[in-house]
PDB file of C-alpha atoms and ligand atoms in Angstrom:
ATOM      1  CA  MET A  90     114.295 106.992 105.621  1.00 92.00           C
ATOM      2  CA  ASP A  91     114.514 106.071 102.286  1.00 96.00           C
ATOM      3  CA  LEU A  92     116.149 102.210 103.238  1.00 98.00           C
ATOM      4  CA  GLN A  93     117.950 101.692  99.367  1.00 98.00           C
ATOM      5  CA  LEU A  94     116.225  98.304  98.622  1.00 98.00           C
ATOM      6  CA  LYS A  95     113.576  99.199  96.422  1.00 98.00           C
ATOM      7  CA  ASP A  96     114.174  96.995  93.661  1.00 98.00           C
ATOM      8  CA  ARG A  97     115.882  94.957  95.690  1.00 98.00           C
ATOM      9  CA  THR A  98     115.714  91.081  95.498  1.00 98.00           C
ATOM     10  CA  VAL A  99     115.930  89.155  98.880  1.00 99.00           C
ATOM     11  CA  VAL A 100     115.245  86.255 100.408  1.00 99.00           C
ATOM     12  CA  VAL A 101     113.067  84.934 103.091  1.00 99.00           C
ATOM     13  CA  THR A 102     113.128  81.819 104.529  1.00 98.00           C
ATOM     14  CA  GLY A 103     110.676  80.559 106.606  1.00 98.00           C
ATOM     15  CA  ALA A 104     108.260  82.884 105.791  1.00 98.00           C
ATOM     16  CA  SER A 105     105.097  81.777 106.025  1.00 98.00           C
ATOM     17  CA  SER A 106     104.120  83.024 109.715  1.00 96.00           C
ATOM     18  CA  GLY A 107     106.043  84.673 111.854  1.00 97.00           C
ATOM     19  CA  VAL A 108     109.594  86.635 111.623  1.00 98.00           C
ATOM     20  CA  GLY A 109     109.606  85.115 107.994  1.00 98.00           C
ATOM     21  CA  LEU A 110     106.284  86.833 107.051  1.00 98.00           C
ATOM     22  CA  ALA A 111     106.510  89.836 108.496  1.00 98.00           C
ATOM     23  CA  THR A 112     110.375  90.767 107.092  1.00 98.00           C
ATOM     24  CA  ALA A 113     108.493  89.782 103.513  1.00 98.00           C
ATOM     25  CA  ARG A 114     105.827  92.621 105.054  1.00 98.00           C
ATOM     26  CA  TYR A 115     107.785  95.458 105.234  1.00 98.00           C
ATOM     27  CA  LEU A 116     110.648  95.061 102.669  1.00 98.00           C
ATOM     28  CA  LEU A 117     107.155  94.301 100.180  1.00 98.00           C
ATOM     29  CA  SER A 118     106.617  97.563 101.476  1.00 98.00           C
ATOM     30  CA  GLU A 119     109.638  99.247 100.269  1.00 98.00           C
ATOM     31  CA  GLY A 120     109.497  97.951  96.902  1.00 98.00           C
ATOM     32  CA  ALA A 121     111.952  94.988  97.358  1.00 98.00           C
ATOM     33  CA  ARG A 122     111.501  92.293  95.473  1.00 98.00           C
ATOM     34  CA  VAL A 123     111.155  89.039  98.024  1.00 98.00           C
ATOM     35  CA  ALA A 124     111.576  85.513  96.786  1.00 99.00           C
ATOM     36  CA  ALA A 125     110.291  82.951  99.946  1.00 98.00           C
ATOM     37  CA  CYS A 126     110.344  80.237 101.195  1.00 98.00           C
ATOM     38  CA  ALA A 127     108.619  77.092 103.744  1.00 98.00           C
ATOM     39  CA  ARG A 128     108.002  73.485 103.813  1.00 98.00           C
ATOM     40  CA  ASP A 129     104.571  73.566 103.227  1.00 98.00           C
ATOM     41  CA  ALA A 130     103.665  76.025 100.271  1.00 98.00           C
ATOM     42  CA  GLY A 131      99.999  75.964 100.906  1.00 98.00           C
ATOM     43  CA  ARG A 132     100.296  77.853 103.209  1.00 98.00           C
ATOM     44  CA  LEU A 133     102.961  79.716 101.585  1.00 98.00           C
ATOM     45  CA  SER A 134     101.091  81.341  99.067  1.00 98.00           C
ATOM     46  CA  ALA A 135      97.766  81.745 101.707  1.00 98.00           C
ATOM     47  CA  ALA A 136     100.406  83.297 104.041  1.00 98.00           C
ATOM     48  CA  PHE A 137     100.586  85.347 101.060  1.00 98.00           C
ATOM     49  CA  ASP A 138      97.962  85.879 100.778  1.00 97.00           C
ATOM     50  CA  GLU A 139      97.580  89.421 102.555  1.00 96.00           C
ATOM     51  CA  PHE A 140     100.163  91.182  99.480  1.00 97.00           C
ATOM     52  CA  SER A 141      97.456  92.135  97.646  1.00 95.00           C
ATOM     53  CA  TRP A 142      98.066  95.712  97.879  1.00 97.00           C
ATOM     54  CA  ALA A 143     102.293  94.295  96.077  1.00 96.00           C
ATOM     55  CA  ASP A 144     103.488  94.272  93.355  1.00 95.00           C
ATOM     56  CA  LYS A 145     102.433  90.440  91.976  1.00 94.00           C
ATOM     57  CA  ASP A 146     105.395  89.956  90.074  1.00 97.00           C
ATOM     58  CA  ALA A 147     107.479  91.081  93.303  1.00 98.00           C
ATOM     59  CA  VAL A 148     106.995  87.964  94.577  1.00 98.00           C
ATOM     60  CA  TYR A 149     108.276  84.359  94.018  1.00 98.00           C
ATOM     61  CA  LEU A 150     106.961  81.668  96.339  1.00 98.00           C
ATOM     62  CA  ALA A 151     108.638  77.938  96.936  1.00 98.00           C
ATOM     63  CA  SER A 152     108.714  75.242  98.458  1.00 98.00           C
ATOM     64  CA  CYS A 153     111.722  73.475 100.375  1.00 98.00           C
ATOM     65  CA  ASP A 154     113.226  72.799 103.560  1.00 98.00           C
ATOM     66  CA  VAL A 155     116.258  74.547 104.018  1.00 98.00           C
ATOM     67  CA  THR A 156     117.812  71.299 105.022  1.00 98.00           C
ATOM     68  CA  ASP A 157     118.307  69.862 101.649  1.00 98.00           C
ATOM     69  CA  GLN A 158     121.019  71.706  99.475  1.00 98.00           C
ATOM     70  CA  ASP A 159     119.741  70.623  96.223  1.00 98.00           C
ATOM     71  CA  ALA A 160     116.199  72.161  97.610  1.00 98.00           C
ATOM     72  CA  THR A 161     118.461  75.511  98.367  1.00 98.00           C
ATOM     73  CA  ASN A 162     120.184  75.196  95.230  1.00 98.00           C
ATOM     74  CA  SER A 163     116.660  75.093  93.302  1.00 98.00           C
ATOM     75  CA  PHE A 164     114.686  77.493  95.023  1.00 99.00           C
ATOM     76  CA  ILE A 165     117.736  80.158  94.162  1.00 99.00           C
ATOM     77  CA  ALA A 166     118.495  79.272  90.620  1.00 98.00           C
ATOM     78  CA  GLY A 167     114.401  79.679  90.343  1.00 98.00           C
ATOM     79  CA  THR A 168     114.974  83.412  91.997  1.00 99.00           C
ATOM     80  CA  LEU A 169     117.692  84.043  89.758  1.00 98.00           C
ATOM     81  CA  ASP A 170     115.731  83.210  86.623  1.00 98.00           C
ATOM     82  CA  ARG A 171     112.862  84.914  88.817  1.00 98.00           C
ATOM     83  CA  PHE A 172     115.134  88.403  89.231  1.00 98.00           C
ATOM     84  CA  GLY A 173     118.373  88.106  87.655  1.00 98.00           C
ATOM     85  CA  ALA A 174     119.748  89.000  90.945  1.00 98.00           C
ATOM     86  CA  VAL A 175     119.372  88.146  95.166  1.00 98.00           C
ATOM     87  CA  ASP A 176     120.471  91.203  96.810  1.00 98.00           C
ATOM     88  CA  GLY A 177     119.751  90.703 100.516  1.00 99.00           C
ATOM     89  CA  LEU A 178     119.395  86.920 102.473  1.00 99.00           C
ATOM     90  CA  VAL A 179     117.464  86.372 105.560  1.00 99.00           C
ATOM     91  CA  CYS A 180     118.186  83.457 107.425  1.00 99.00           C
ATOM     92  CA  ASN A 181     114.939  82.076 109.469  1.00 98.00           C
ATOM     93  CA  ALA A 182     113.444  79.363 108.985  1.00 98.00           C
ATOM     94  CA  GLY A 183     113.670  77.731 112.208  1.00 96.00           C
ATOM     95  CA  ARG A 184     111.541  76.678 115.339  1.00 94.00           C
ATOM     96  CA  SER A 185     112.730  75.013 118.873  1.00 94.00           C
ATOM     97  CA  LEU A 186     112.689  72.141 120.459  1.00 96.00           C
ATOM     98  CA  MET A 187     111.206  72.478 124.005  1.00 94.00           C
ATOM     99  CA  ALA A 188     113.245  69.185 126.609  1.00 97.00           C
ATOM    100  CA  THR A 189     115.802  69.131 129.084  1.00 97.00           C
ATOM    101  CA  LEU A 190     118.970  66.853 127.788  1.00 95.00           C
ATOM    102  CA  GLN A 191     117.261  64.363 129.677  1.00 97.00           C
ATOM    103  CA  ASP A 192     114.733  64.126 127.834  1.00 97.00           C
ATOM    104  CA  THR A 193     116.268  64.416 123.746  1.00 98.00           C
ATOM    105  CA  THR A 194     116.813  61.632 122.406  1.00 98.00           C
ATOM    106  CA  ASP A 195     120.469  61.761 120.057  1.00 98.00           C
ATOM    107  CA  GLN A 196     118.840  61.986 116.793  1.00 98.00           C
ATOM    108  CA  GLN A 197     116.391  65.098 118.482  1.00 98.00           C
ATOM    109  CA  LEU A 198     119.799  66.595 118.659  1.00 97.00           C
ATOM    110  CA  ARG A 199     121.044  66.170 115.753  1.00 98.00           C
ATOM    111  CA  ASP A 200     118.019  67.361 113.948  1.00 98.00           C
ATOM    112  CA  GLU A 201     118.688  70.396 115.751  1.00 98.00           C
ATOM    113  CA  PHE A 202     121.934  70.719 115.083  1.00 98.00           C
ATOM    114  CA  SER A 203     121.008  70.242 111.325  1.00 97.00           C
ATOM    115  CA  LEU A 204     118.328  72.716 111.052  1.00 98.00           C
ATOM    116  CA  LYS A 205     120.207  75.479 112.581  1.00 98.00           C
ATOM    117  CA  ILE A 206     123.533  74.849 110.680  1.00 98.00           C
ATOM    118  CA  PHE A 207     122.692  74.078 106.569  1.00 98.00           C
ATOM    119  CA  GLY A 208     120.010  75.748 106.844  1.00 98.00           C
ATOM    120  CA  VAL A 209     122.140  78.435 106.715  1.00 98.00           C
ATOM    121  CA  LEU A 210     124.712  76.958 105.439  1.00 98.00           C
ATOM    122  CA  ASN A 211     123.313  75.191 102.216  1.00 98.00           C
ATOM    123  CA  MET A 212     121.678  79.622 101.935  1.00 99.00           C
ATOM    124  CA  VAL A 213     124.618  80.553 102.181  1.00 98.00           C
ATOM    125  CA  ARG A 214     126.133  78.844  99.000  1.00 98.00           C
ATOM    126  CA  SER A 215     123.554  78.306  97.174  1.00 98.00           C
ATOM    127  CA  ALA A 216     123.886  82.061  97.103  1.00 98.00           C
ATOM    128  CA  ARG A 217     126.723  83.135  97.599  1.00 98.00           C
ATOM    129  CA  SER A 218     127.792  84.127  94.349  1.00 98.00           C
ATOM    130  CA  ALA A 219     125.154  86.017  93.643  1.00 98.00           C
ATOM    131  CA  LEU A 220     125.388  87.913  96.305  1.00 98.00           C
ATOM    132  CA  ASN A 221     129.105  88.123  96.282  1.00 98.00           C
ATOM    133  CA  ALA A 222     128.184  90.040  92.112  1.00 98.00           C
ATOM    134  CA  SER A 223     125.909  92.373  93.750  1.00 98.00           C
ATOM    135  CA  PRO A 224     127.103  96.352  95.011  1.00 97.00           C
ATOM    136  CA  HIS A 225     125.135  95.683  98.769  1.00 97.00           C
ATOM    137  CA  GLY A 226     124.848  91.724  99.097  1.00 98.00           C
ATOM    138  CA  SER A 227     123.838  90.710 103.256  1.00 98.00           C
ATOM    139  CA  VAL A 228     122.873  88.008 104.756  1.00 99.00           C
ATOM    140  CA  VAL A 229     121.004  88.487 108.503  1.00 99.00           C
ATOM    141  CA  ASN A 230     120.606  85.431 110.525  1.00 98.00           C
ATOM    142  CA  VAL A 231     117.571  84.657 112.305  1.00 98.00           C
ATOM    143  CA  ASN A 232     119.354  83.362 115.615  1.00 98.00           C
ATOM    144  CA  ALA A 233     118.323  84.195 119.106  1.00 98.00           C
ATOM    145  CA  ILE A 234     119.784  85.024 123.099  1.00 98.00           C
ATOM    146  CA  LEU A 235     119.527  81.258 123.620  1.00 97.00           C
ATOM    147  CA  SER A 236     122.857  81.627 121.575  1.00 98.00           C
ATOM    148  CA  ARG A 237     125.151  83.426 124.886  1.00 98.00           C
ATOM    149  CA  GLN A 238     122.725  82.281 127.172  1.00 97.00           C
ATOM    150  CA  PRO A 239     121.905  78.638 127.540  1.00 97.00           C
ATOM    151  CA  GLU A 240     118.085  77.561 128.925  1.00 96.00           C
ATOM    152  CA  LEU A 241     118.395  73.588 130.422  1.00 96.00           C
ATOM    153  CA  ARG A 242     114.639  73.753 128.934  1.00 95.00           C
ATOM    154  CA  LEU A 243     115.786  74.811 125.519  1.00 97.00           C
ATOM    155  CA  ALA A 244     119.221  72.484 126.169  1.00 98.00           C
ATOM    156  CA  ALA A 245     120.301  71.081 122.377  1.00 98.00           C
ATOM    157  CA  THR A 246     118.486  74.227 120.286  1.00 98.00           C
ATOM    158  CA  SER A 247     121.082  76.092 122.205  1.00 98.00           C
ATOM    159  CA  ALA A 248     123.664  74.449 122.248  1.00 98.00           C
ATOM    160  CA  ALA A 249     122.688  74.515 118.172  1.00 98.00           C
ATOM    161  CA  ARG A 250     121.946  78.240 117.842  1.00 98.00           C
ATOM    162  CA  ALA A 251     125.796  78.696 119.932  1.00 98.00           C
ATOM    163  CA  ALA A 252     126.713  76.883 116.950  1.00 98.00           C
ATOM    164  CA  LEU A 253     125.467  79.017 114.183  1.00 98.00           C
ATOM    165  CA  LEU A 254     126.485  82.305 116.094  1.00 98.00           C
ATOM    166  CA  ASN A 255     129.916  80.788 116.280  1.00 98.00           C
ATOM    167  CA  LEU A 256     128.872  79.877 112.362  1.00 98.00           C
ATOM    168  CA  THR A 257     128.034  83.006 111.381  1.00 98.00           C
ATOM    169  CA  HIS A 258     131.103  84.910 112.423  1.00 98.00           C
ATOM    170  CA  SER A 259     133.173  83.112 110.309  1.00 98.00           C
ATOM    171  CA  LEU A 260     130.483  83.402 107.860  1.00 98.00           C
ATOM    172  CA  ALA A 261     131.182  87.289 108.593  1.00 98.00           C
ATOM    173  CA  GLU A 262     134.915  87.103 108.140  1.00 98.00           C
ATOM    174  CA  ASP A 263     135.053  84.618 104.710  1.00 98.00           C
ATOM    175  CA  LEU A 264     132.135  86.262 102.628  1.00 98.00           C
ATOM    176  CA  ALA A 265     133.697  89.979 103.419  1.00 98.00           C
ATOM    177  CA  THR A 266     136.162  89.374 101.121  1.00 95.00           C
ATOM    178  CA  GLU A 267     133.821  89.330  98.661  1.00 96.00           C
ATOM    179  CA  GLY A 268     132.048  92.470  99.869  1.00 97.00           C
ATOM    180  CA  THR A 269     129.249  90.743 101.070  1.00 98.00           C
ATOM    181  CA  ARG A 270     128.040  91.001 105.070  1.00 98.00           C
ATOM    182  CA  VAL A 271     126.787  88.115 107.608  1.00 98.00           C
ATOM    183  CA  ASN A 272     124.559  89.995 110.923  1.00 98.00           C
ATOM    184  CA  SER A 273     122.227  88.044 113.323  1.00 98.00           C
ATOM    185  CA  VAL A 274     119.538  88.928 114.417  1.00 98.00           C
ATOM    186  CA  LEU A 275     118.974  88.038 118.622  1.00 98.00           C
ATOM    187  CA  LEU A 276     115.566  87.139 120.100  1.00 98.00           C
ATOM    188  CA  GLY A 277     113.851  86.582 123.064  1.00 97.00           C
ATOM    189  CA  LEU A 278     110.100  85.699 123.121  1.00 96.00           C
ATOM    190  CA  VAL A 279     108.493  86.376 119.708  1.00 97.00           C
ATOM    191  CA  ASP A 280     104.686  86.662 119.706  1.00 95.00           C
ATOM    192  CA  THR A 281     104.811  84.039 116.338  1.00 92.00           C
ATOM    193  CA  GLY A 282     102.788  81.059 115.282  1.00 86.00           C
ATOM    194  CA  GLN A 283     105.007  79.024 118.103  1.00 84.00           C
ATOM    195  CA  TRP A 284     104.442  80.701 120.619  1.00 89.00           C
ATOM    196  CA  ARG A 285     100.087  80.247 119.996  1.00 90.00           C
ATOM    197  CA  ARG A 286     100.693  76.716 119.031  1.00 89.00           C
ATOM    198  CA  ARG A 287     102.551  76.308 122.411  1.00 89.00           C
ATOM    199  CA  PHE A 288      99.369  78.365 124.391  1.00 93.00           C
ATOM    200  CA  GLU A 289      96.784  76.048 123.236  1.00 93.00           C
ATOM    201  CA  GLU A 290      98.940  72.816 123.492  1.00 92.00           C
ATOM    202  CA  ALA A 291      99.731  74.598 127.347  1.00 91.00           C
ATOM    203  CA  GLY A 292      95.274  74.504 127.499  1.00 92.00           C
ATOM    204  CA  SER A 293      95.661  77.062 130.441  1.00 92.00           C
ATOM    205  CA  GLU A 294      92.842  78.859 132.194  1.00 93.00           C
ATOM    206  CA  LEU A 295      94.785  82.535 131.257  1.00 94.00           C
ATOM    207  CA  ASP A 296      94.367  83.965 127.762  1.00 93.00           C
ATOM    208  CA  TYR A 297      96.746  84.496 125.842  1.00 93.00           C
ATOM    209  CA  GLU A 298      97.695  87.838 126.653  1.00 91.00           C
ATOM    210  CA  ALA A 299      97.847  86.940 130.702  1.00 93.00           C
ATOM    211  CA  TRP A 300      99.576  83.814 129.772  1.00 95.00           C
ATOM    212  CA  SER A 301     101.884  85.329 127.490  1.00 94.00           C
ATOM    213  CA  ALA A 302     103.086  87.918 130.378  1.00 93.00           C
ATOM    214  CA  GLU A 303     103.983  85.364 132.933  1.00 94.00           C
ATOM    215  CA  ILE A 304     106.488  83.568 131.536  1.00 95.00           C
ATOM    216  CA  ALA A 305     107.500  86.939 130.527  1.00 95.00           C
ATOM    217  CA  ALA A 306     107.672  87.544 134.182  1.00 94.00           C
ATOM    218  CA  ASN A 307     108.987  84.467 135.073  1.00 93.00           C
ATOM    219  CA  ARG A 308     112.108  84.424 132.465  1.00 92.00           C
ATOM    220  CA  GLY A 309     112.683  88.084 133.365  1.00 92.00           C
ATOM    221  CA  ILE A 310     112.411  89.773 130.878  1.00 96.00           C
ATOM    222  CA  LYS A 311     112.673  93.389 131.244  1.00 95.00           C
ATOM    223  CA  LEU A 312     108.897  94.974 129.230  1.00 96.00           C
ATOM    224  CA  GLY A 313     107.671  92.208 130.833  1.00 95.00           C
ATOM    225  CA  ARG A 314     105.910  91.004 127.574  1.00 95.00           C
ATOM    226  CA  PHE A 315     106.325  89.257 124.738  1.00 96.00           C
ATOM    227  CA  GLY A 316     107.898  90.561 121.176  1.00 97.00           C
ATOM    228  CA  THR A 317     105.962  91.563 117.710  1.00 97.00           C
ATOM    229  CA  ALA A 318     107.309  90.231 114.625  1.00 98.00           C
ATOM    230  CA  GLU A 319     107.632  93.681 113.677  1.00 98.00           C
ATOM    231  CA  GLU A 320     109.522  95.327 116.003  1.00 98.00           C
ATOM    232  CA  VAL A 321     112.358  92.013 114.394  1.00 98.00           C
ATOM    233  CA  ALA A 322     111.414  92.494 110.976  1.00 98.00           C
ATOM    234  CA  PHE A 323     112.595  96.548 111.729  1.00 98.00           C
ATOM    235  CA  HIS A 324     116.457  94.854 112.438  1.00 98.00           C
ATOM    236  CA  ILE A 325     116.640  92.658 110.033  1.00 99.00           C
ATOM    237  CA  VAL A 326     115.697  95.126 106.734  1.00 98.00           C
ATOM    238  CA  SER A 327     117.538  97.146 108.349  1.00 98.00           C
ATOM    239  CA  LEU A 328     120.903  95.287 108.384  1.00 98.00           C
ATOM    240  CA  LEU A 329     119.905  93.987 104.733  1.00 98.00           C
ATOM    241  CA  SER A 330     119.937  98.467 104.132  1.00 98.00           C
ATOM    242  CA  PRO A 331     122.868  99.455 101.984  1.00 98.00           C
ATOM    243  CA  LEU A 332     123.147 102.263 104.318  1.00 98.00           C
ATOM    244  CA  SER A 333     123.985  99.795 107.381  1.00 98.00           C
ATOM    245  CA  GLY A 334     127.354  98.360 104.763  1.00 98.00           C
ATOM    246  CA  TYR A 335     129.927  99.214 107.645  1.00 98.00           C
ATOM    247  CA  THR A 336     127.930  96.809 109.775  1.00 98.00           C
ATOM    248  CA  THR A 337     128.927  92.688 109.468  1.00 98.00           C
ATOM    249  CA  GLY A 338     130.116  90.054 112.397  1.00 98.00           C
ATOM    250  CA  ALA A 339     127.332  92.053 114.254  1.00 98.00           C
ATOM    251  CA  THR A 340     124.658  91.076 116.674  1.00 98.00           C
ATOM    252  CA  ILE A 341     121.240  92.582 117.801  1.00 98.00           C
ATOM    253  CA  ASP A 342     119.280  91.212 120.262  1.00 98.00           C
ATOM    254  CA  VAL A 343     115.400  92.335 120.299  1.00 98.00           C
ATOM    255  CA  GLY A 344     114.700  90.722 123.833  1.00 98.00           C
ATOM    256  CA  GLY A 345     113.165  93.144 125.700  1.00 97.00           C
ATOM    257  CA  GLY A 346     115.793  93.097 128.239  1.00 96.00           C
ATOM    258  CA  VAL A 347     115.958  89.367 128.363  1.00 95.00           C
ATOM    259  CA  GLY A 348     119.419  89.145 127.643  1.00 94.00           C
ATOM    260  CA  ARG A 349     122.383  88.873 131.135  1.00 91.00           C
ATOM    261  CA  TYR A 350     125.003  88.636 130.141  1.00 93.00           C
ATOM    262  CA  VAL A 351     127.925  92.481 128.503  1.00 91.00           C
TER     263      VAL A 351
HETATM  264  P1  NDP B 645     107.680  80.269 113.279  1.00 88.52           P
HETATM  265  O1  NDP B 645     106.820  79.012 113.396  1.00 88.52           O
HETATM  266  O2  NDP B 645     106.236  81.058 113.131  1.00 88.52           O
HETATM  267  O3  NDP B 645     107.471  80.049 111.269  1.00 88.52           O
HETATM  268  C1  NDP B 645     108.737  78.826 110.579  1.00 88.52           C
HETATM  269  C2  NDP B 645     109.349  79.452 109.379  1.00 88.52           C
HETATM  270  O4  NDP B 645     109.968  78.728 108.807  1.00 88.52           O
HETATM  271  C3  NDP B 645     107.934  78.314 108.874  1.00 88.52           C
HETATM  272  O5  NDP B 645     107.282  79.333 107.835  1.00 88.52           O
HETATM  273  C4  NDP B 645     107.623  77.078 108.040  1.00 88.52           C
HETATM  274  O6  NDP B 645     107.345  76.665 107.287  1.00 88.52           O
HETATM  275  C5  NDP B 645     109.828  78.041 108.146  1.00 88.52           C
HETATM  276  N1  NDP B 645     110.283  76.343 108.405  1.00 88.52           N
HETATM  277  C6  NDP B 645     110.426  75.331 109.725  1.00 88.52           C
HETATM  278  N2  NDP B 645     111.693  74.305 108.984  1.00 88.52           N
HETATM  279  C7  NDP B 645     111.947  74.749 108.054  1.00 88.52           C
HETATM  280  C8  NDP B 645     112.529  73.950 106.561  1.00 88.52           C
HETATM  281  N3  NDP B 645     113.442  72.371 107.758  1.00 88.52           N
HETATM  282  N4  NDP B 645     112.322  74.764 105.346  1.00 88.52           N
HETATM  283  C9  NDP B 645     112.250  75.617 105.303  1.00 88.52           C
HETATM  284  N5  NDP B 645     110.907  76.737 106.437  1.00 88.52           N
HETATM  285  C10 NDP B 645     110.593  76.156 107.330  1.00 88.52           C
HETATM  286  O7  NDP B 645     109.238  81.052 113.941  1.00 88.52           O
HETATM  287  P2  NDP B 645     108.892  82.285 114.434  1.00 88.52           P
HETATM  288  O8  NDP B 645     108.874  83.533 112.772  1.00 88.52           O
HETATM  289  O9  NDP B 645     108.153  82.510 115.993  1.00 88.52           O
HETATM  290  O10 NDP B 645     110.428  81.610 114.543  1.00 88.52           O
HETATM  291  C11 NDP B 645     111.333  82.876 113.431  1.00 88.52           C
HETATM  292  C12 NDP B 645     112.645  82.112 114.002  1.00 88.52           C
HETATM  293  O11 NDP B 645     113.346  82.777 114.756  1.00 88.52           O
HETATM  294  C13 NDP B 645     113.321  80.535 113.674  1.00 88.52           C
HETATM  295  O12 NDP B 645     114.247  80.279 113.592  1.00 88.52           O
HETATM  296  C14 NDP B 645     112.716  79.946 115.856  1.00 88.52           C
HETATM  297  O13 NDP B 645     113.619  79.468 116.220  1.00 88.52           O
HETATM  298  C15 NDP B 645     114.090  81.631 115.973  1.00 88.52           C
HETATM  299  N6  NDP B 645     113.348  82.144 117.426  1.00 88.52           N
HETATM  300  C16 NDP B 645     111.524  82.713 117.085  1.00 88.52           C
HETATM  301  C17 NDP B 645     111.742  83.807 118.822  1.00 88.52           C
HETATM  302  C18 NDP B 645     110.244  83.610 119.531  1.00 88.52           C
HETATM  303  O14 NDP B 645     110.187  83.655 120.579  1.00 88.52           O
HETATM  304  N7  NDP B 645     108.933  83.582 118.602  1.00 88.52           N
HETATM  305  C19 NDP B 645     113.123  83.049 120.124  1.00 88.52           C
HETATM  306  C20 NDP B 645     113.785  82.255 119.568  1.00 88.52           C
HETATM  307  C21 NDP B 645     114.606  82.471 118.173  1.00 88.52           C
HETATM  308  P3  NDP B 645     107.034  75.552 106.883  1.00 88.52           P
HETATM  309  O15 NDP B 645     106.619  74.811 108.310  1.00 88.52           O
HETATM  310  O16 NDP B 645     106.003  75.669 106.655  1.00 88.52           O
HETATM  311  O17 NDP B 645     108.585  74.564 106.229  1.00 88.52           O
END
């Protein structure tokens, strides 16, 4: 199926690994232009080395901390200089804080909200007029099932994710008046750099597959495994497509059935 993304420009934050990198790969394979950022420019550039098959002129890489409005302004200005448009924005940059409320400091709580809220708001503010100038402006916020189903072991992250989901609905309503759609993808547990790092820190005697299957079982994941970054990227790219032109303010769960809400 032609997703009608050829020659469209899509900005992807947190693109040096995991979901962001898989999204960039999918977009490039669809013939889209990709403007990608992460804080560590060296790691970003090394990750994009895998795209030797893609048109080099279709890629723009920049170092950008999405919590810094000046940095997001420069990143979008650079994207416009390079490609002249922004048709899609994927707000994916992030991480989670594994800690109960008792173990979370006030500064950590502030940092979580700063990343989840301003990491999206800064990007939307910077790209808003360009998105609205596009005939198919679309924003996808990468969020978590935790936003609807908090977990004590991720207390601050759950609260910040809930705030982002709420904010995403306001953004959807606000930008709809200008023709830009805003949707969310809610992740369960996805096999990315985050989980590989946790596996190494855990020092488990199990191999990664057995270790992750045990976590999947303990967390009640119905499909019994972690998801893959590609399984998330598919939904992100679908929401960016003009073929999703009547969908805004929506959420798609990619959690293997872990969501227990109705
Ligand atoms: P990874 O850890 O694999 O990648 C995170 C990316 O975000 C990296 O490119 C990192 O690069 C970048 N990043 C982090 N902080 C910033 C920042 N302040 N500014 C710009 N870039 C930043 O993450 P995943 O692919 O696993 O996760 C993608 C998104 O999905 C994240 O928002 C995550 O919280 C969310 N999520 C993931 C889940 C999972 O199980 N994997 C579950 C639920 C939600 P650098 O460090 O160089 O900046």
